[in-house]
Amino acid sequence: MPRKLKLDHLVIAVSDWDRSTSFYRNVLGADVVELSRGRIAYRFGDQQLNVFGPDSKSSLVPATPVTAGNSDLCFVWPGTVEDAVAHLAACGVEIVEGPSTQDGARGSGTSVYFFDPDQSLLELICYG
């Protein structure tokens, strides 16, 4: 068995390249990275979301390909939940639930939930 694995990337689908790229860059702080074959990714440090969008083509896809609006992702917010709430408000993003206590990969945290432009459910969790 190898050492403990770390997640490298996930794939999300979007319906509008510009709208989603603006959201992930401006609201979540993603670096937008160009990949091979005209693809892009939203990078967060050493992890990333590879993006499948309109007219994307790949020879290797899951049995049921990812579609826009069917993701549920959680990001660790590096500050307080009050800061996360204020940031989302400043970006014009509506919180649909929270703050509330949730279990995450690091244990108990406080989370807020909201949607991306395609209605994928996103969560910001704050630890400590």
Coordinates of C-alpha atoms in Angstrom, one line a residue, residues 8-128:
D8 CA -4.8 16.1 -6.9
H9 CA -7.8 17.2 -8.9
L10 CA -11.5 16.8 -9.5
V11 CA -13.5 17.5 -12.6
I12 CA -16.4 19.9 -12.7
A13 CA -18.6 20.9 -15.6
V14 CA -19.8 24.4 -16.5
S15 CA -22.3 25.7 -19.0
D16 CA -20.6 29.1 -19.6
W17 CA -16.8 29.4 -19.6
D18 CA -16.6 33.2 -19.0
R19 CA -19.3 33.3 -16.2
S20 CA -17.8 30.3 -14.3
T21 CA -14.2 31.4 -14.7
S22 CA -15.1 34.9 -13.3
F23 CA -17.0 33.3 -10.4
Y24 CA -14.2 30.8 -9.4
R25 CA -11.5 33.5 -9.9
N26 CA -13.3 36.4 -8.1
V27 CA -15.3 34.6 -5.4
L28 CA -13.1 31.7 -4.6
G29 CA -9.6 33.0 -5.5
A30 CA -8.8 30.3 -8.1
D31 CA -5.8 30.7 -10.4
V32 CA -7.0 30.0 -13.9
V33 CA -4.6 27.6 -15.6
E34 CA -4.5 26.6 -19.3
L35 CA -4.1 22.9 -19.8
S36 CA -3.3 20.9 -22.9
R37 CA -5.9 20.4 -25.7
G38 CA -7.6 23.8 -25.0
R39 CA -8.7 22.9 -21.5
I40 CA -8.6 25.0 -18.4
A41 CA -8.4 24.3 -14.6
Y42 CA -9.2 26.3 -11.5
R43 CA -6.2 25.9 -9.3
F44 CA -6.1 26.3 -5.5
G45 CA -2.5 25.8 -4.3
D46 CA -1.5 22.3 -5.1
Q47 CA -5.1 21.1 -5.9
Q48 CA -7.3 21.9 -8.8
L49 CA -10.6 21.6 -10.5
N50 CA -10.3 20.5 -14.1
V51 CA -13.1 22.1 -16.1
F52 CA -15.3 20.4 -18.6
G53 CA -17.5 22.9 -20.5
P54 CA -19.3 23.6 -23.7
D55 CA -17.6 21.8 -26.7
S56 CA -15.2 20.0 -24.4
K57 CA -14.1 16.7 -25.8
S58 CA -12.2 13.9 -24.1
S59 CA -11.5 10.3 -25.1
L60 CA -11.5 9.2 -21.5
V61 CA -14.7 10.0 -19.5
P62 CA -16.6 8.2 -16.7
A63 CA -19.6 6.0 -17.5
T64 CA -21.9 9.0 -16.5
P65 CA -20.0 12.1 -17.4
V66 CA -20.0 15.1 -15.1
T67 CA -22.6 17.7 -16.0
A68 CA -23.0 21.3 -15.1
G69 CA -24.7 21.8 -11.8
N70 CA -24.2 18.4 -10.3
S71 CA -21.2 18.9 -8.1
D72 CA -21.0 19.3 -4.3
L73 CA -17.6 20.8 -3.2
C74 CA -16.2 22.0 0.0
F75 CA -13.3 24.5 0.3
V76 CA -11.4 25.4 3.5
W77 CA -11.8 29.1 4.3
P78 CA -8.5 30.4 5.8
G79 CA -10.2 32.8 8.2
T80 CA -13.3 33.1 10.4
V81 CA -16.8 32.2 9.3
E82 CA -17.7 35.9 9.8
D83 CA -15.1 36.8 7.2
A84 CA -16.4 34.1 4.8
V85 CA -20.0 35.5 5.2
A86 CA -18.8 39.1 4.6
H87 CA -16.7 38.0 1.6
L88 CA -19.7 36.2 0.0
A89 CA -21.9 39.2 0.7
A90 CA -19.4 41.6 -0.9
C91 CA -19.3 39.3 -4.0
G92 CA -23.1 39.3 -4.2
V93 CA -23.3 35.6 -3.4
E94 CA -26.4 34.4 -1.5
I95 CA -25.8 32.0 1.4
V96 CA -28.4 29.2 1.2
E97 CA -27.5 27.6 4.6
G98 CA -25.4 28.4 7.6
P99 CA -23.3 29.2 9.4
S100 CA -23.7 25.8 10.9
T101 CA -21.5 23.2 12.5
Q102 CA -20.4 20.5 10.0
D103 CA -17.9 17.6 10.0
G104 CA -15.0 18.0 7.5
A105 CA -11.8 16.2 6.8
R106 CA -10.1 18.0 9.7
G107 CA -12.9 17.4 12.2
S108 CA -15.7 19.8 13.2
G109 CA -15.9 23.2 11.6
T110 CA -18.4 25.9 10.8
S111 CA -19.7 26.1 7.2
V112 CA -21.7 28.3 4.9
Y113 CA -23.3 26.9 1.7
F114 CA -24.0 28.7 -1.6
F115 CA -24.3 27.9 -5.3
D116 CA -22.0 28.5 -8.2
P117 CA -23.5 29.9 -11.5
D118 CA -24.6 26.4 -12.6
Q119 CA -26.2 25.6 -9.2
S120 CA -23.5 23.2 -8.0
L121 CA -23.5 23.3 -4.2
L122 CA -20.4 24.9 -2.7
E123 CA -19.4 25.0 0.9
L124 CA -16.8 27.1 2.8
I125 CA -15.7 25.4 6.0
C126 CA -13.8 27.2 8.8
Y127 CA -11.8 25.3 11.3
G128 CA -10.6 26.6 14.7

